[in-house]
Amino acid sequence: MRETKQVLNNWKFKACKDNEWLEAIVPGCVHTDLLRNGVIKDPFYATNEHDLQWIDKIDWEYEARFDVEEQLYKASSLELVFDGLDTYADVYVNGKHVLSADNMFRTWKADVKSVVTAKANILLIKFRSPVQEDLPKIEKLGYNLPASNDQSELGGLGAQKISIFARKAPYHYGWDWGPRFVTSGIWREARLEGWSDIKINDVYVKQDQVSASEASLTVSVEIESEHAWSGLVRLGADGQAWEQEAHLAEGVNVIEMPIVIEQPKLWWSRGLGDAHLYTFTAELLHEEKSIAAKSVRTGLRSVRLVRDKDAVGATFYFELNGVPVFAKGANHIPNDSFITEVTDERYRHEIVTAAESNMNMLRVWGGGIYEQSVFYELCDEYGILVWQDFMFACSMYPGDKAFLDNVRMEAEENVKRLRNHPSIVLWCGNNEIDSAWAQYDENGGWGWKKDYTQEQRAVIWADYETIFHDILADAVTAHAPGTQYWPSSPLISLSGDINQHAHPLSTEGDVHYWGVWHAVEPFENYNVKIGRFMSEYGFQSFPEYDTVMTFATEQDLALDSKVMRAHQKNGDGNRLIKEYMDIYMNEPKDFSSFLYMSQVLQAEAMKMAIEAHRRSMPYCMGTLYWQMNDCWPVASWAGVDYYGKWKAMQYYAKRSFADTLLSFDKTDDGKVNVHVVTDLLAPISGDLRLTLYDFAGTLIKQVSSKVEVAGNSAAIVSSINEQEWLDGHEAGSIVLYAELEQDGRLVDSKAYYFVKAKEQKLTAGTIRINEVEGSNGTAFSLEADALLKQVWLTAEGEGMFSDNFFDLIPGVAKTVEFRLRESSEKMSKPAAAGKVQARSMIDFLADSSEEQA
């Protein structure tokens, strides 16, 4: 028989100490099941998080009763399979213990052929409290290990940090953007699997050498057989077929088939070409009859992390199919505190958002999960490169044999699970641990080392090296050969001395720059604190008013209210937003205006950073801001809030990540430079027009010039003297507007202001919104009679605009399209917007009159 499976449904659950069973949904977790049954209130509302910390202190159990489908029951091999158990679990079938689990990132299997009956089986899973399980480990170890983001105090554990002991999503224990919900439950599919005779376990397409002319591949087919077997292995892809004789022994066999595809269709990242995907199908043939088959999908490409020494340090960039790629994107965290609440549609919305924001890379950050398969499938489809962390972040970890063995199996399984995805271009050991501990810099790092004796330090660092320099590196080398492994982010290189640890001015490796935000450095430092690859930096904002009102009431709308503090997980976050706002912007008139202005503040900061990084290519070849998304409604660094709404920053990022970009910068000697940056491989030649307007729309000066820029490069194409162009005009009342046209088509445009936002002399103006003829309410042209900044459009319909939070210069019309958010479409399907409202910065300022507001 062919292999077959039966998904297990009809679950119920209860606390082990209780008698009453409640309905459960699998995949799911205790928290979501308690919520659905009305036992607890919405965990995200107000301060409810604080009242739900009891859940992780007790044991829970889940039960399913099932009959085994007839065909499955006849199979000679029958296994119980869990793709994810969270986390400490004992599993019983018909009263017999069949397995114990201790890692949510691994698949757990048990042979139940001799245990199940055809009818009326009982499956029971007892989940042990992760708190009670791990607290004794601190006493056994003799000291706490560092875990900066473990919100143990909120969890009622004082200073006892237990997150480091559990192979479980670190963010479940809290983070500086996320709540503390230490979950338990069955978080991926639970099923029975059966087979007889022979089956294909795995197909791996190893890409030995790939070019435009030829792809040399080795396809490994792992076959499991109950007996010796001889026949053919046939491999098919894109209308081609290859065959090889196979002589199998009883047990697990690996057949390796070297194949060549001439003139392959290459897989490219977004913006460089099509993300073409091949489906490879392996079949076992006996007397021309197919007796087993398995298919995998992958893209053919060559990828290299280029770290070549140069005059100032060493490069750090990804080369795809021989082309240096400037990485543009963000850091991804789990889309929900309760992972099983993330639908395929929510994943699609995130990846389409990335693609439509002109991104080409996401970093799957190490404090979350190895993502669901659909995430990587979507990245494959949309050409989004993936920097994949192993799940370790901002902590030191134990090094006992059981823990290390668990990590080894976790790493091997996840590398094997994900290795066919062409999107994954790097595996990284951890987030920020090398720089936080700073082994070779006595006064460096986050101050962790001072809490330990020299003997303890030696043990802790040796354990670190075992995990991140040996175990994880070996897993990548053995199971995804050719894929780059990077031990920690950020890192200069594994030099074994003080030159290993990254800092904001590193000229090698990757950089996390947090001087802006944590150290209250000015935004302008983004222009000078630039590394070879900026893998983290960021600035916070609040979500919009409608999102805030999902967790708060009008009485809570104050920065220092209990609810608003509960939804700001970075201790100084609200103060920092206010402090920076006082520096760069005028005072908002009320709290809802503060929400809007916090988003504009964040967007302006990220624009400055992104464009500085892009202007610095090829010295800098990557910019991944923190962070893409949220796991609950909260004030955070995200560009897209928990409900998928784009903040101002996301629209700014879309413009700053444009494949061809105009960007301004000002030099110390008063020169304003106009840069053209392009990621496209073809050279850019066109017309640059610079126009000086006053805020009433009067054209003061205009010049045009021809420009030429090589493909995949950045260049200064014009330089003006600021004072000459000001020519006595008030700096706070004029704007310089640049437009780049190629063959009559507007490629990009950009406004430059001569003073900070708070010094600009804004006046009230009227916005005319005209429906574009023939668009059926989906496209609109906007014009203003005075300069209006950060125009925010909202619509009656469900969806989003193609652009938003943009400036309107009188006489310069702006056309936008309203688009549907839909599960089966890119966000490019036009939709009727209904009533459209437009507001701008002046509407939110404290010193604007009621008439203006």
PDB file of N, CA and C in Angstrom, residues 69 131 163 168 224 266 305 376 385 542 647 678 734 824:
ATOM      1  N   GLU A  69      -8.711   4.476  10.669  1.00  0.00           N
ATOM      2  CA  GLU A  69      -9.284   4.185   9.358  1.00  0.00           C
ATOM      3  C   GLU A  69      -8.808   2.811   8.868  1.00  0.00           C
ATOM      4  N   VAL A 131       7.214  26.177  33.786  1.00  0.00           N
ATOM      5  CA  VAL A 131       7.766  26.876  34.950  1.00  0.00           C
ATOM      6  C   VAL A 131       8.210  25.863  36.002  1.00  0.00           C
ATOM      7  N   SER A 163      13.753  30.816  30.909  1.00  0.00           N
ATOM      8  CA  SER A 163      13.535  30.650  29.466  1.00  0.00           C
ATOM      9  C   SER A 163      14.685  29.919  28.789  1.00  0.00           C
ATOM     10  N   LYS A 168      12.045  26.189  23.439  1.00  0.00           N
ATOM     11  CA  LYS A 168      10.708  26.755  23.256  1.00  0.00           C
ATOM     12  C   LYS A 168      10.902  28.187  22.790  1.00  0.00           C
ATOM     13  N   GLU A 224      12.714   4.248   2.430  1.00  0.00           N
ATOM     14  CA  GLU A 224      12.623   3.275   3.508  1.00  0.00           C
ATOM     15  C   GLU A 224      11.867   2.052   2.993  1.00  0.00           C
ATOM     16  N   LEU A 266      16.483  30.445 -13.898  1.00  0.00           N
ATOM     17  CA  LEU A 266      17.045  30.731 -12.582  1.00  0.00           C
ATOM     18  C   LEU A 266      16.009  31.361 -11.656  1.00  0.00           C
ATOM     19  N   LEU A 305      27.819  34.263   0.197  1.00  0.00           N
ATOM     20  CA  LEU A 305      28.063  35.398   1.085  1.00  0.00           C
ATOM     21  C   LEU A 305      29.499  35.842   0.845  1.00  0.00           C
ATOM     22  N   TYR A 376       7.893  30.134   4.213  1.00  0.00           N
ATOM     23  CA  TYR A 376       9.013  29.972   3.286  1.00  0.00           C
ATOM     24  C   TYR A 376       8.525  29.758   1.862  1.00  0.00           C
ATOM     25  N   LEU A 385      14.458  36.897  -0.160  1.00  0.00           N
ATOM     26  CA  LEU A 385      15.552  36.165   0.469  1.00  0.00           C
ATOM     27  C   LEU A 385      15.297  36.058   1.972  1.00  0.00           C
ATOM     28  N   PHE A 542       3.578  54.277  17.993  1.00  0.00           N
ATOM     29  CA  PHE A 542       2.320  53.639  18.383  1.00  0.00           C
ATOM     30  C   PHE A 542       1.550  53.216  17.133  1.00  0.00           C
ATOM     31  N   LYS A 647       1.692  51.143   9.044  1.00  0.00           N
ATOM     32  CA  LYS A 647       1.978  52.428   9.671  1.00  0.00           C
ATOM     33  C   LYS A 647       2.598  53.361   8.622  1.00  0.00           C
ATOM     34  N   THR A 678      20.310  52.696  -7.707  1.00  0.00           N
ATOM     35  CA  THR A 678      19.488  51.712  -8.420  1.00  0.00           C
ATOM     36  C   THR A 678      19.972  50.299  -8.138  1.00  0.00           C
ATOM     37  N   ILE A 734      10.172  76.971   2.097  1.00  0.00           N
ATOM     38  CA  ILE A 734      10.397  76.511   0.722  1.00  0.00           C
ATOM     39  C   ILE A 734      10.776  75.031   0.717  1.00  0.00           C
ATOM     40  N   SER A 824      -6.140  35.662  -1.842  1.00  0.00           N
ATOM     41  CA  SER A 824      -5.720  34.969  -3.056  1.00  0.00           C
ATOM     42  C   SER A 824      -5.085  35.897  -4.083  1.00  0.00           C
TER      43      SER A 824
END
